[in-house]
Coordinates of C-alpha atoms and ligand atoms in Angstrom, one line a residue:
G90 CA 53.0 18.3 9.2
T91 CA 51.8 15.2 7.3
Q92 CA 54.4 13.2 5.4
Y93 CA 53.7 12.0 1.9
R94 CA 54.9 9.2 -0.3
P95 CA 55.1 9.7 -4.1
I96 CA 53.2 6.9 -5.8
G97 CA 54.5 7.5 -9.3
K98 CA 52.7 6.7 -12.6
N99 CA 53.3 2.9 -12.2
L100 CA 51.7 1.4 -9.1
S101 CA 52.7 -2.2 -8.3
I102 CA 49.9 -4.0 -6.6
Y103 CA 49.9 -7.3 -4.8
L104 CA 46.7 -9.2 -4.3
S105 CA 46.9 -12.2 -1.9
P106 CA 45.4 -15.3 -3.5
E107 CA 42.4 -15.3 -1.3
S108 CA 41.8 -11.5 -1.5
G109 CA 38.8 -11.9 -3.9
M110 CA 39.6 -8.5 -5.5
D111 CA 38.9 -7.8 -9.1
K112 CA 41.9 -6.5 -11.1
D113 CA 39.8 -4.9 -13.8
Y114 CA 37.8 -3.0 -11.2
I115 CA 41.0 -1.7 -9.4
E116 CA 42.5 -0.5 -12.7
D117 CA 39.2 1.1 -13.7
L118 CA 38.8 2.9 -10.3
L119 CA 42.3 4.3 -10.3
S120 CA 42.5 5.2 -14.0
D121 CA 41.1 8.7 -13.6
T122 CA 43.9 9.6 -11.2
G123 CA 46.5 8.8 -14.0
V124 CA 47.9 5.9 -12.1
K125 CA 48.7 2.7 -14.1
C126 CA 48.4 -0.5 -12.2
K127 CA 50.9 -3.3 -12.5
F128 CA 50.0 -6.5 -10.7
T129 CA 52.9 -8.5 -9.1
N130 CA 53.2 -11.7 -7.3
F131 CA 56.2 -10.3 -5.2
K132 CA 54.7 -8.8 -2.2
W133 CA 57.8 -7.3 -0.9
I134 CA 58.4 -5.0 -3.9
A135 CA 54.7 -3.9 -4.2
D136 CA 53.6 -0.3 -3.5
L137 CA 50.1 -1.5 -2.5
T138 CA 49.2 -4.8 -1.0
F139 CA 45.9 -6.4 -0.2
D140 CA 45.8 -9.3 2.3
I141 CA 43.0 -11.1 4.1
E142 CA 44.0 -11.6 7.8
P143 CA 41.3 -13.2 10.0
D144 CA 40.2 -11.0 12.9
T145 CA 41.8 -7.9 11.5
I146 CA 38.7 -5.8 12.4
G147 CA 34.9 -6.3 12.3
L148 CA 33.0 -7.5 9.1
E149 CA 33.6 -5.2 6.2
G150 CA 36.1 -3.2 7.9
Y151 CA 39.8 -2.7 7.0
R152 CA 43.2 -1.5 8.2
L153 CA 45.2 0.8 5.9
V154 CA 48.8 1.7 6.8
S155 CA 50.7 3.9 4.6
N156 CA 54.4 5.0 5.1
D157 CA 57.8 5.1 3.4
Y158 CA 57.5 1.4 2.4
G159 CA 54.1 1.6 0.7
T160 CA 50.5 1.1 1.5
K161 CA 49.2 -2.2 3.2
I162 CA 45.5 -2.9 3.3
T163 CA 44.3 -5.8 5.5
A164 CA 40.9 -7.0 6.3
S165 CA 39.0 -10.1 7.4
D166 CA 36.9 -10.2 4.2
T167 CA 37.0 -9.2 0.6
K168 CA 34.4 -6.4 1.3
G169 CA 36.8 -4.9 3.8
L170 CA 39.7 -4.9 1.3
F171 CA 37.4 -3.3 -1.3
Y172 CA 36.5 -0.5 1.1
G173 CA 40.2 -0.1 1.9
L174 CA 40.8 0.4 -1.8
Q175 CA 38.1 3.0 -2.0
T176 CA 39.8 5.0 0.9
F177 CA 43.2 4.6 -0.9
R178 CA 41.6 6.2 -4.0
Q179 CA 40.3 9.1 -1.9
L180 CA 43.7 9.7 -0.3
I181 CA 45.5 10.2 -3.6
T182 CA 46.3 13.8 -4.2
S183 CA 48.7 15.8 -6.4
Q184 CA 51.7 17.8 -5.1
N185 CA 54.0 19.6 -7.6
N186 CA 52.6 17.5 -10.5
T187 CA 53.3 14.3 -8.5
L188 CA 50.8 12.0 -7.2
V189 CA 51.2 11.4 -3.5
I190 CA 49.6 9.5 -0.6
P191 CA 49.8 10.7 2.9
F192 CA 51.4 8.6 5.7
V193 CA 48.3 7.4 7.7
E194 CA 47.2 4.5 9.9
I195 CA 43.5 3.8 9.6
A196 CA 41.2 1.3 11.3
D197 CA 37.7 1.7 9.9
S198 CA 34.6 -0.4 9.9
P199 CA 31.0 0.2 9.2
K200 CA 28.3 0.8 11.8
F201 CA 25.7 -1.2 9.8
L202 CA 25.9 -4.1 7.4
W203 CA 22.9 -2.8 5.3
R204 CA 23.8 0.5 3.6
A205 CA 21.2 0.6 0.8
L206 CA 19.5 2.5 -1.9
M207 CA 16.1 1.5 -3.6
L208 CA 15.3 2.5 -7.1
D209 CA 11.8 2.3 -8.4
E210 CA 11.8 1.2 -12.0
G211 CA 8.1 0.4 -12.0
R212 CA 7.1 3.9 -12.7
Y213 CA 9.8 4.7 -15.2
F214 CA 12.3 2.3 -16.7
K215 CA 15.9 3.6 -16.5
G216 CA 18.0 0.9 -18.4
K217 CA 21.3 -0.9 -17.6
E218 CA 23.7 1.9 -18.3
E219 CA 22.1 4.1 -15.8
V220 CA 21.8 1.4 -13.2
K221 CA 25.5 0.7 -13.6
K222 CA 26.3 4.3 -13.3
L223 CA 24.5 4.2 -10.0
L224 CA 26.3 1.1 -8.8
D225 CA 29.6 2.8 -9.5
E226 CA 28.9 5.6 -7.2
M227 CA 27.3 3.4 -4.5
A228 CA 30.6 1.4 -4.5
R229 CA 32.7 4.6 -4.0
L230 CA 30.4 5.5 -1.1
K231 CA 30.9 2.0 0.5
M232 CA 27.3 1.2 0.1
N233 CA 26.6 -2.6 -0.1
T234 CA 23.0 -3.1 -1.1
F235 CA 20.9 -2.2 -4.1
H236 CA 17.2 -2.8 -3.6
W237 CA 15.7 -3.0 -7.1
H238 CA 12.0 -2.3 -7.2
L239 CA 11.3 -4.1 -10.5
T240 CA 7.5 -4.4 -10.4
D241 CA 4.7 -1.8 -9.7
D242 CA 1.2 -0.8 -11.0
Q243 CA 2.8 1.2 -13.8
G244 CA 5.1 -1.4 -15.2
W245 CA 6.7 -4.9 -14.9
R246 CA 10.4 -4.7 -15.7
I247 CA 11.9 -8.2 -15.4
E248 CA 11.7 -10.9 -18.1
I249 CA 10.0 -14.0 -16.7
K250 CA 10.3 -16.9 -19.2
K251 CA 7.2 -18.6 -18.1
Y252 CA 5.0 -15.4 -18.4
P253 CA 6.2 -13.5 -21.4
L254 CA 3.1 -11.3 -21.4
L255 CA 4.2 -9.7 -18.1
T256 CA 6.7 -7.6 -20.0
K257 CA 4.8 -7.5 -23.3
I258 CA 1.6 -6.1 -21.7
G259 CA 2.5 -5.4 -18.1
G260 CA 5.7 -3.6 -19.1
K261 CA 4.0 -1.1 -21.5
R262 CA 1.6 1.7 -21.0
D263 CA 0.0 4.0 -23.6
S264 CA 0.1 7.2 -21.5
T265 CA 1.3 8.5 -18.2
Q266 CA -0.4 10.8 -15.7
I267 CA 1.6 13.9 -15.1
G268 CA 1.2 16.7 -12.6
N269 CA -0.4 15.9 -9.2
W270 CA -1.8 12.4 -8.7
N271 CA -5.2 13.8 -8.9
S272 CA -4.5 16.0 -12.0
N273 CA -6.3 14.1 -14.7
I274 CA -3.5 15.2 -17.1
Y275 CA -1.9 12.6 -19.3
D276 CA 1.1 12.9 -21.6
G277 CA -0.2 10.6 -24.3
K278 CA 3.2 8.9 -24.8
V279 CA 4.0 5.2 -24.7
H280 CA 6.4 4.2 -22.0
E281 CA 7.9 0.6 -21.9
G282 CA 11.0 -1.2 -21.1
F283 CA 12.3 -4.3 -19.2
Y284 CA 15.4 -6.2 -18.3
T285 CA 16.1 -9.5 -20.1
Q286 CA 17.4 -12.2 -17.8
E287 CA 20.7 -11.9 -19.5
E288 CA 20.8 -8.2 -18.8
I289 CA 19.9 -9.0 -15.2
K290 CA 22.8 -11.4 -14.8
E291 CA 25.2 -8.8 -16.3
I292 CA 24.0 -6.3 -13.8
I293 CA 24.3 -8.7 -10.9
D294 CA 27.8 -9.5 -11.9
Y295 CA 28.7 -5.9 -12.3
A296 CA 27.3 -5.1 -8.8
A297 CA 29.2 -8.2 -7.3
K298 CA 32.5 -6.8 -8.6
R299 CA 31.6 -3.6 -6.6
Q300 CA 30.7 -5.7 -3.5
I301 CA 27.0 -4.8 -3.8
T302 CA 24.2 -7.2 -3.4
I303 CA 21.1 -6.7 -5.4
V304 CA 17.9 -7.4 -3.6
P305 CA 15.0 -7.8 -6.0
E306 CA 11.6 -6.7 -5.1
I307 CA 8.4 -8.4 -6.5
E308 CA 5.4 -6.6 -5.3
M309 CA 2.5 -8.4 -3.7
P310 CA -0.5 -8.5 -2.9
G311 CA -0.9 -4.7 -3.7
H312 CA 0.7 -2.4 -6.3
S313 CA 0.0 -5.1 -8.8
E314 CA -2.4 -3.6 -11.3
E315 CA 0.1 -4.3 -14.2
V316 CA 0.0 -8.0 -13.5
L317 CA -3.8 -8.1 -13.2
A318 CA -4.2 -6.1 -16.4
T319 CA -2.2 -9.0 -18.0
Y320 CA -3.8 -11.9 -16.1
P321 CA -7.2 -10.7 -14.9
E322 CA -8.0 -14.1 -13.6
L323 CA -5.6 -13.5 -10.7
S324 CA -7.8 -10.5 -9.5
C325 CA -11.1 -10.7 -7.5
S326 CA -13.1 -9.0 -10.3
G327 CA -11.6 -11.0 -13.1
K328 CA -11.4 -7.8 -15.2
P329 CA -8.3 -5.8 -16.2
Y330 CA -7.7 -2.2 -14.6
V331 CA -10.3 -2.8 -11.8
N332 CA -8.1 -4.2 -8.9
A333 CA -4.5 -3.6 -7.9
D334 CA -4.5 -6.4 -5.3
F335 CA -4.2 -10.1 -6.2
C336 CA -7.1 -12.3 -5.2
I337 CA -6.0 -14.4 -2.2
G338 CA -8.9 -16.9 -2.7
T339 CA -7.7 -18.4 -5.8
E340 CA -4.8 -21.0 -5.9
K341 CA -3.8 -19.5 -9.3
T342 CA -2.4 -16.5 -7.5
F343 CA 0.0 -18.7 -5.5
E344 CA 0.9 -20.8 -8.5
F345 CA 1.8 -17.6 -10.5
L346 CA 3.7 -16.0 -7.7
E347 CA 5.7 -19.1 -7.0
N348 CA 6.6 -19.6 -10.6
V349 CA 7.8 -16.0 -10.9
L350 CA 9.8 -16.4 -7.7
L351 CA 11.5 -19.6 -8.9
E352 CA 12.9 -17.6 -11.8
V353 CA 13.8 -14.7 -9.6
I354 CA 15.8 -16.9 -7.1
D355 CA 17.6 -18.7 -10.0
L356 CA 18.8 -15.2 -11.2
F357 CA 19.5 -13.4 -7.9
P358 CA 22.0 -14.9 -5.4
S359 CA 20.7 -12.5 -2.6
E360 CA 19.8 -14.2 0.6
Y361 CA 16.9 -11.8 1.0
I362 CA 14.0 -11.4 -1.5
H363 CA 11.7 -8.4 -1.0
I364 CA 8.0 -9.2 -1.5
G365 CA 6.6 -5.7 -1.1
G366 CA 3.5 -5.9 1.0
D367 CA 2.8 -2.2 1.2
E368 CA -0.5 -0.3 0.5
A369 CA -2.8 -3.1 -0.4
S370 CA -6.2 -1.6 -0.2
K371 CA -7.7 -5.1 0.5
S372 CA -11.2 -3.7 -0.3
S373 CA -12.1 -6.3 -3.1
W374 CA -11.2 -9.1 -0.6
K375 CA -14.2 -8.0 1.6
T376 CA -16.7 -8.9 -1.0
C377 CA -14.9 -11.6 -3.1
P378 CA -16.5 -15.0 -2.6
R379 CA -13.2 -16.7 -3.0
C380 CA -11.4 -14.6 -0.6
Q381 CA -14.3 -14.8 1.9
K382 CA -14.2 -18.6 1.5
R383 CA -10.4 -18.6 2.1
M384 CA -11.0 -16.6 5.3
A385 CA -13.6 -19.0 6.6
D386 CA -11.5 -22.1 5.8
E387 CA -8.3 -20.7 7.4
H388 CA -10.2 -19.1 10.3
L389 CA -9.1 -15.6 9.5
N390 CA -10.9 -12.8 11.2
S391 CA -9.8 -9.8 9.0
V392 CA -8.5 -8.9 5.7
D393 CA -5.3 -7.9 7.4
E394 CA -5.0 -11.6 8.5
L395 CA -5.8 -12.6 4.9
Q396 CA -2.8 -10.5 3.8
S397 CA -0.6 -12.2 6.4
Y398 CA -1.9 -15.6 5.3
M399 CA -0.5 -15.0 1.9
I400 CA 2.8 -13.4 3.0
H401 CA 3.4 -16.4 5.3
R402 CA 2.7 -18.8 2.5
I403 CA 5.2 -17.0 0.2
E404 CA 7.7 -16.7 3.1
K405 CA 7.5 -20.5 3.6
F406 CA 8.0 -21.1 -0.1
L407 CA 11.1 -18.9 -0.2
N408 CA 12.4 -20.3 3.1
D409 CA 12.1 -23.8 1.6
H410 CA 14.3 -22.5 -1.2
G411 CA 16.9 -21.2 1.1
R412 CA 15.8 -17.5 1.0
K413 CA 14.5 -15.0 3.6
I414 CA 11.8 -12.4 3.0
I415 CA 11.8 -8.6 3.5
G416 CA 8.5 -6.7 3.4
W417 CA 7.3 -3.1 3.9
D418 CA 6.1 -2.5 7.4
E419 CA 2.5 -3.4 6.6
I420 CA 3.5 -7.1 6.8
I421 CA 3.2 -6.7 10.6
E422 CA -0.5 -5.8 10.5
G423 CA -2.1 -9.4 10.4
G424 CA 0.7 -11.0 12.4
L425 CA 4.4 -11.2 11.8
S426 CA 6.3 -14.4 11.2
P427 CA 9.5 -15.1 12.9
T428 CA 11.9 -15.0 10.0
A429 CA 10.7 -11.9 8.1
T430 CA 12.7 -8.6 8.1
V431 CA 10.7 -5.5 8.2
M432 CA 11.5 -2.5 6.1
S433 CA 10.1 0.5 8.2
W434 CA 8.9 3.3 6.0
R435 CA 5.8 4.9 7.7
G436 CA 8.0 6.2 10.3
E437 CA 10.2 4.2 12.7
E438 CA 7.3 2.4 14.6
G439 CA 7.3 -0.6 12.3
G440 CA 11.0 -1.2 12.8
I441 CA 10.6 -0.7 16.5
K442 CA 7.7 -3.2 16.7
A443 CA 9.7 -5.8 14.6
V444 CA 12.8 -5.7 16.8
K445 CA 10.8 -5.8 19.9
A446 CA 9.2 -9.0 18.6
G447 CA 12.7 -10.3 17.9
N448 CA 12.7 -9.7 14.1
Q449 CA 15.2 -7.8 12.1
A450 CA 14.4 -4.3 10.7
I451 CA 15.8 -1.8 8.2
M452 CA 15.1 1.8 8.8
T453 CA 13.9 3.9 5.9
P454 CA 11.3 6.3 7.2
G455 CA 9.8 8.6 4.8
K456 CA 10.5 11.7 6.7
Y457 CA 14.3 11.2 6.4
C458 CA 15.0 8.6 3.8
Y459 CA 12.6 9.3 0.8
L460 CA 14.7 11.0 -1.8
D461 CA 11.7 11.7 -4.0
A462 CA 10.9 14.6 -1.7
F463 CA 11.7 18.3 -2.4
Q464 CA 15.2 19.0 -1.5
D465 CA 14.9 22.8 -1.6
A466 CA 12.3 25.5 -1.7
P467 CA 9.5 23.7 -3.5
N468 CA 8.6 26.4 -6.0
T469 CA 12.2 26.4 -7.2
Q470 CA 12.2 22.6 -7.7
P471 CA 10.8 20.1 -10.2
M472 CA 7.5 18.4 -9.1
A473 CA 8.0 16.2 -6.1
I474 CA 6.1 14.4 -3.3
G475 CA 6.4 13.5 0.3
G476 CA 7.6 16.9 1.8
Y477 CA 10.7 18.9 2.2
L478 CA 13.8 16.9 2.9
T479 CA 17.1 18.8 2.9
L480 CA 20.6 17.2 3.0
E481 CA 20.9 18.5 6.5
K482 CA 17.7 16.6 7.5
V483 CA 18.8 13.3 5.9
Y484 CA 22.1 13.6 7.7
S485 CA 20.4 14.2 11.0
F486 CA 18.7 10.8 10.9
E487 CA 19.6 8.3 13.6
P488 CA 18.6 4.8 12.5
V489 CA 18.6 3.3 16.0
P490 CA 15.8 4.8 18.1
D491 CA 16.8 5.7 21.7
S492 CA 14.0 3.5 23.1
L493 CA 15.6 0.3 22.1
S494 CA 17.8 -2.0 24.4
T495 CA 21.3 -3.0 23.1
K496 CA 19.8 -6.4 22.1
E497 CA 17.0 -4.8 20.2
A498 CA 19.4 -2.3 18.6
E499 CA 21.5 -5.2 17.1
L500 CA 18.4 -6.2 15.2
I501 CA 18.4 -3.0 13.2
L502 CA 20.3 -4.2 10.1
G503 CA 20.8 -0.6 8.7
V504 CA 19.5 2.3 6.7
Q505 CA 18.2 2.8 3.3
G506 CA 17.2 5.6 1.0
N507 CA 14.3 5.2 -1.5
V508 CA 13.7 6.9 -4.8
W509 CA 10.2 6.5 -6.0
T510 CA 9.9 7.8 -9.5
E511 CA 6.3 8.8 -10.2
H512 CA 7.5 12.2 -11.0
I513 CA 11.0 11.3 -12.0
P514 CA 10.9 10.3 -15.7
T515 CA 14.5 10.7 -16.8
P516 CA 18.0 9.6 -15.6
E517 CA 19.1 13.2 -15.2
H518 CA 16.2 13.9 -13.0
Y519 CA 16.7 10.9 -10.7
E520 CA 20.4 11.7 -10.4
Y521 CA 19.4 15.2 -9.3
M522 CA 17.2 13.8 -6.6
I523 CA 19.8 11.2 -5.3
Y524 CA 22.9 13.4 -5.3
P525 CA 24.1 14.6 -2.9
R526 CA 21.5 13.3 -0.4
I527 CA 22.8 9.7 -0.9
L528 CA 26.1 10.9 0.6
A529 CA 24.3 11.6 3.9
L530 CA 22.7 8.1 3.9
A531 CA 26.1 6.5 3.1
E532 CA 27.7 8.3 6.0
I533 CA 24.8 7.5 8.4
G534 CA 25.2 3.8 7.3
W535 CA 29.0 3.8 7.9
S536 CA 30.1 6.2 10.7
P537 CA 29.3 6.2 14.3
S538 CA 26.9 9.0 15.5
E539 CA 29.6 10.5 17.7
V540 CA 31.6 11.6 14.7
K541 CA 28.8 13.3 12.9
K542 CA 29.4 17.0 12.4
W543 CA 27.0 18.8 10.0
D544 CA 29.4 21.7 9.1
N545 CA 32.1 19.3 8.3
F546 CA 29.9 17.1 6.3
H547 CA 28.4 20.1 4.4
T548 CA 31.8 21.3 3.4
R549 CA 32.8 17.8 2.1
A550 CA 29.3 17.5 0.4
L551 CA 30.0 20.8 -1.6
Q552 CA 33.3 19.3 -2.8
A553 CA 31.6 16.1 -3.6
V554 CA 29.0 17.7 -5.8
N555 CA 31.9 19.2 -7.9
I556 CA 33.5 15.8 -8.2
L557 CA 30.2 14.2 -9.2
R558 CA 29.8 16.7 -11.9
E559 CA 33.2 16.1 -13.3
Q560 CA 32.2 12.4 -13.3
G561 CA 29.3 13.1 -15.4
Y562 CA 26.5 12.9 -12.7
N563 CA 23.8 15.5 -12.5
P564 CA 23.7 16.5 -8.8
F565 CA 21.4 19.1 -7.3
P566 CA 23.6 22.3 -7.1
L567 CA 24.0 22.4 -3.3
E568 CA 26.1 25.6 -3.5
K569 CA 22.9 27.3 -4.5
E570 CA 20.6 25.9 -1.8
I571 CA 18.0 28.5 -0.8
G572 CA 17.0 26.7 2.5
D573 CA 13.7 26.6 4.4
K574 CA 11.0 29.3 4.5
P575 CA 12.6 32.4 5.8
E576 CA 10.1 32.9 8.7
S577 CA 10.8 29.4 10.1
Y578 CA 14.3 30.3 11.2
Q579 CA 13.4 32.8 13.9
K580 CA 11.0 32.8 16.7
V581 CA 8.3 35.4 16.6
N582 CA 7.1 37.3 19.7
H583 CA 3.5 38.3 20.2
L584 CA 0.8 38.7 22.8
A585 CA -0.7 35.2 22.6
I586 CA 2.6 33.3 23.3
G587 CA 1.9 30.6 25.9
K588 CA -1.8 31.6 26.2
K589 CA -4.6 29.0 26.4
V590 CA -6.1 27.8 23.1
T591 CA -9.6 26.2 23.0
Y592 CA -10.3 24.2 20.0
A593 CA -13.9 23.9 18.7
N594 CA -12.7 21.1 16.4
P595 CA -9.8 18.9 17.2
Y596 CA -6.5 18.8 15.2
S597 CA -5.6 15.6 13.5
N598 CA -3.5 13.3 15.5
H599 CA -1.4 12.7 12.4
Y600 CA -0.5 16.4 12.2
A601 CA -0.6 17.4 15.9
A602 CA 2.7 19.2 15.6
Q603 CA 3.4 20.3 19.2
G604 CA -0.1 19.8 20.4
E605 CA -2.0 22.6 22.2
K606 CA 1.1 24.8 22.3
T607 CA 1.6 24.8 18.5
L608 CA -0.4 27.9 17.6
V609 CA 1.1 30.0 20.3
D610 CA 4.7 28.8 20.6
G611 CA 6.3 31.5 18.5
V612 CA 7.5 28.8 16.0
R613 CA 6.6 29.4 12.4
G614 CA 6.3 26.5 9.9
G615 CA 8.6 25.7 7.0
W616 CA 7.9 24.9 3.3
M617 CA 5.9 21.8 4.1
Y618 CA 2.7 21.0 6.1
N619 CA 4.3 17.9 7.5
D620 CA 7.2 19.4 9.3
D621 CA 5.8 19.2 12.8
R622 CA 5.4 22.9 12.9
W623 CA 2.1 23.3 11.0
Q624 CA -1.0 21.9 12.7
G625 CA -3.5 20.0 10.5
F626 CA -7.3 19.7 10.5
I627 CA -9.2 17.4 8.2
D628 CA -12.8 17.7 6.9
C629 CA -13.7 20.5 9.4
D630 CA -13.4 24.3 9.9
F631 CA -10.5 25.6 11.9
D632 CA -12.0 27.3 14.9
V633 CA -9.9 28.3 18.0
T634 CA -10.3 30.8 20.8
I635 CA -7.4 32.3 22.6
D636 CA -7.6 33.6 26.1
L637 CA -5.1 36.4 26.7
G638 CA -5.8 36.2 30.4
K639 CA -7.0 39.8 30.8
E640 CA -8.4 42.6 28.7
T641 CA -5.7 43.8 26.3
D642 CA -5.2 46.5 23.7
I643 CA -4.8 44.8 20.4
K644 CA -3.9 46.1 17.0
Q645 CA -3.4 43.0 14.9
V646 CA -4.4 39.4 14.5
R647 CA -2.8 37.2 11.8
A648 CA -2.3 33.6 10.7
E649 CA -0.9 32.0 7.7
F650 CA -2.3 29.0 5.8
I651 CA -0.8 26.7 3.2
Q652 CA -2.1 25.1 0.0
L653 CA -0.7 22.1 -1.9
K654 CA -3.1 20.5 -4.2
G655 CA -1.5 16.9 -4.4
P656 CA -2.1 16.0 -0.8
Y657 CA -5.4 18.0 -0.5
V658 CA -4.1 20.7 1.6
W659 CA -6.2 23.8 0.9
L660 CA -6.5 27.4 1.9
P661 CA -9.7 28.3 3.8
K662 CA -12.6 29.6 1.8
Q663 CA -13.0 32.5 4.3
V664 CA -11.6 33.6 7.6
I665 CA -13.7 35.3 10.4
I666 CA -11.8 37.0 13.3
S667 CA -13.8 38.2 16.3
S668 CA -13.1 39.4 19.8
S669 CA -14.7 39.4 23.1
V670 CA -14.1 40.9 26.6
D671 CA -16.3 38.5 28.6
G672 CA -16.0 35.3 26.5
E673 CA -19.7 35.3 25.6
H674 CA -20.4 38.3 23.4
Y675 CA -18.2 38.4 20.3
D676 CA -17.7 41.3 17.9
T677 CA -16.5 40.6 14.3
L678 CA -13.3 42.3 13.7
A679 CA -12.8 41.1 10.0
T680 CA -14.2 38.7 7.5
V681 CA -11.5 37.9 4.8
D682 CA -12.2 35.9 1.6
N683 CA -9.7 33.7 -0.1
D684 CA -8.8 34.8 -3.7
I685 CA -6.4 31.9 -4.5
S686 CA -7.8 29.1 -6.6
P687 CA -7.6 25.4 -5.4
D688 CA -6.6 24.5 -9.0
I689 CA -3.1 25.9 -8.8
E690 CA -0.6 23.1 -9.0
T691 CA 2.2 24.8 -7.1
L692 CA 2.6 25.4 -3.3
Q693 CA 0.8 28.5 -2.0
F694 CA 0.8 30.5 1.2
K695 CA -1.6 33.2 2.3
E696 CA -1.9 35.3 5.4
F697 CA -5.4 36.1 6.7
G698 CA -5.5 38.9 9.2
W699 CA -7.1 42.1 10.8
E700 CA -5.5 45.3 11.7
G701 CA -7.2 48.1 13.8
N702 CA -7.7 49.1 17.4
A703 CA -9.6 47.0 19.9
K704 CA -9.7 45.9 23.5
A705 CA -10.2 42.2 24.0
R706 CA -9.4 39.3 26.3
Y707 CA -10.6 36.5 23.9
I708 CA -9.9 36.2 20.2
R709 CA -11.7 33.8 18.1
Y710 CA -10.1 32.8 14.8
K711 CA -12.3 30.8 12.4
A712 CA -11.2 29.5 9.0
L713 CA -13.8 27.9 6.9
S714 CA -13.0 24.8 5.0
N715 CA -13.5 24.9 1.2
G716 CA -15.7 21.9 1.5
I717 CA -13.7 19.5 -0.6
A718 CA -14.0 16.0 1.0
G719 CA -10.9 14.7 2.6
G720 CA -9.4 18.2 2.6
W721 CA -7.0 19.7 5.1
L722 CA -6.4 23.0 6.7
F723 CA -3.0 23.7 8.0
T724 CA -1.8 26.8 10.1
D725 CA 1.3 27.4 12.1
E726 CA 0.8 30.3 14.6
I727 CA -1.9 32.8 15.6
R728 CA -0.1 36.1 16.1
I729 CA -1.7 38.7 18.1
K730 CA -0.1 42.2 18.6
Ligands
ACM1013 C1 6.1 2.8 0.1 O1 6.5 3.9 0.1 N1 4.9 2.5 -0.4 C2 6.8 1.6 0.6

C-alpha cells in the first residue's frame, strides 16, 4: 500500500531565493489544515522545499517528490512551484489524528496556458471581497486568468480619473429589468457601484500573489449605452439612451477611448487588453452622416468594415503601448488584423477561422462554457438564459476541434468560462452558477483529454461541493441533481422511424438538429430547444407529411412542443392532424387547440395528438404559429403508433 510521512504541526519550509513564492499566501493556504509554517534558510532540514530548476518540465508545470526525507517541489517558473504547492495542500490527509502526506512522485503540467473565468460586473456590481473569494478558489483550481468584464450597457465599474462622470452617471441606474428580457417588469431599485483605482490595484496584487493575471475588458463599439448616456456626443444621435454603439465618425470617440485605455494600461500589467467587439448593432452607422463620411474617406464598403476600422485603430494604439488586444469573435467580420486574439463565443467557428488565419484564439463557446445557463431542470432553478448546461456537458468540451492541424491547434491558447449576470444579482447566486461547473473548466484547461473520465470526475466533484460549502461558498447541490428531461434518455420506437418526411416549410438552419431524420429518429429532446434534438421553425407554421411507405393501421399520432417566453419559443396556436391513403385526399383526424398562455414566464411543454383507428399511408401534421413576429416553433419527434 501507499506509505505516508507524518508532517507534524510545524512544517519547515525552504524557498529558494528566486522561487518568487509569497510566504503569507503559503501560510494562509495551509492554515485550515492545522499546519503551522516555519520558514528556514537551511534547505537540508526543511520538510518542504521549493526550487526553480530550469527545464524541469513545461511552462507552469512542476515535479513533486515526497518520501521519508520530505517533499521537494521543483519547477521552471514560479507558477509551477505555486501549482506544486496546491497539489501538496490537496495531498495532506489525517491518519489517527496525525497529518500525513503520501509518498508520491508527480510530474504535472497544464495542457493550456489560458485557464480562465470571466465575470460580468456591468450588469451587477459584486465588490472586492467577492472577487477575492473567487480568486482564492481559482488559484486552488490552478486557473491563471481572470477576465474582468468591467463595462456594459447597465453599468461602468472602473474609476477613470479623467472622466469621473463615467462612474457617477454611467455606474448607476434607477431600476433594473427583471424576468425575461422582454418582460417590461422593473424592480424600481437603484443599483450602483464601481472600483476605485486603489481597489483595482489591491485586487491585481491579490491576484498576482495567486499567480492569476487579470485581463480587463472595456467594451466597444457596442454594449456602451452607459457611456453614451453619460457622454451623448460620442453617439450618432447625440442623445442619451438612444444608441448603444459609439459613433465611429467622430474623432471624439477615439480621443475618449484612448484616454480611458491609457488609465487602464497604467493600472493593469496584463499583456492582453480585451476590447469587447461583440453584438454591436451598427444600425445607426448606416444613416449617421459622420459615420458615412468616415466610410467614404477610408474606402470602407460596409458597416462591418467600419467596425474593423475602429478595432484596428484601437489595436494599433494598444500595440504602440506594448499591449495586445483580445476581442469577441465579431472582430473577424470586417477583416481581422494579424495581432488580435479571438475569443470564440458563438460556437467554435470564430476560433477555427482565427487560427486558420494564423491568429491566436481562446475557446469559450456558449454551448459549453456559458455558466449563466441552467445547470439542472429549468423549472427547479432560478431564472437563467442560454440553455441547459450540466456539469457533464461542460466536462465533455474539447477546446481543440478535430479539424485543426497540429500547428493550428497550438494557436488555441486555452479555455474560458463566462458568467454573464443579467439574472444574477447577488454573490450567493453567482457562486451557485459557478460552482461546481468551474471545476470542469479548470480540469479541461489542465489535463489531457486522454485522462478524462466522467464517473471519476463526478465522484470528485461531489466531494468538492462539500469542501466548497465548508469553505463558505454556495455551490449548486450536485448531489440533488435531477438531470435532463426523462424522455430524452431512451429512444422511442414507433411506425414512422426512418420514414420520409416532406416539409411544406423548411426548418431553420440554426436549429436543424439532425436534419430530415430529426422528427423520425426515435430521439426525444431534452429541457432546452437548443440541444440539437429539437428542430426549430421561425415565422411559419410547422407543416410536415410523413410517408409510411404503405397503407398501415394507425391508432395514435403525437408530437410535443416547447414554450419559453424569453427567446420567443412558442407553443402552436392549433394543431391539425390528417391522414391519406393516396397522398391527395386527406381526412382530418383531429384539431387540437392550445390552452397554455404565451405570457407564462416558465418553461412549458405540451403534447398535441390524436387517438383512434384509421388506415393511412400519409400523415400530415400541421402546427399553426401563434403569429407573434420573430416567433419559433420547436418539436422533437412525430410519433405514430
Ligand atoms: C457575448 O456573449 N456577447 C460575448
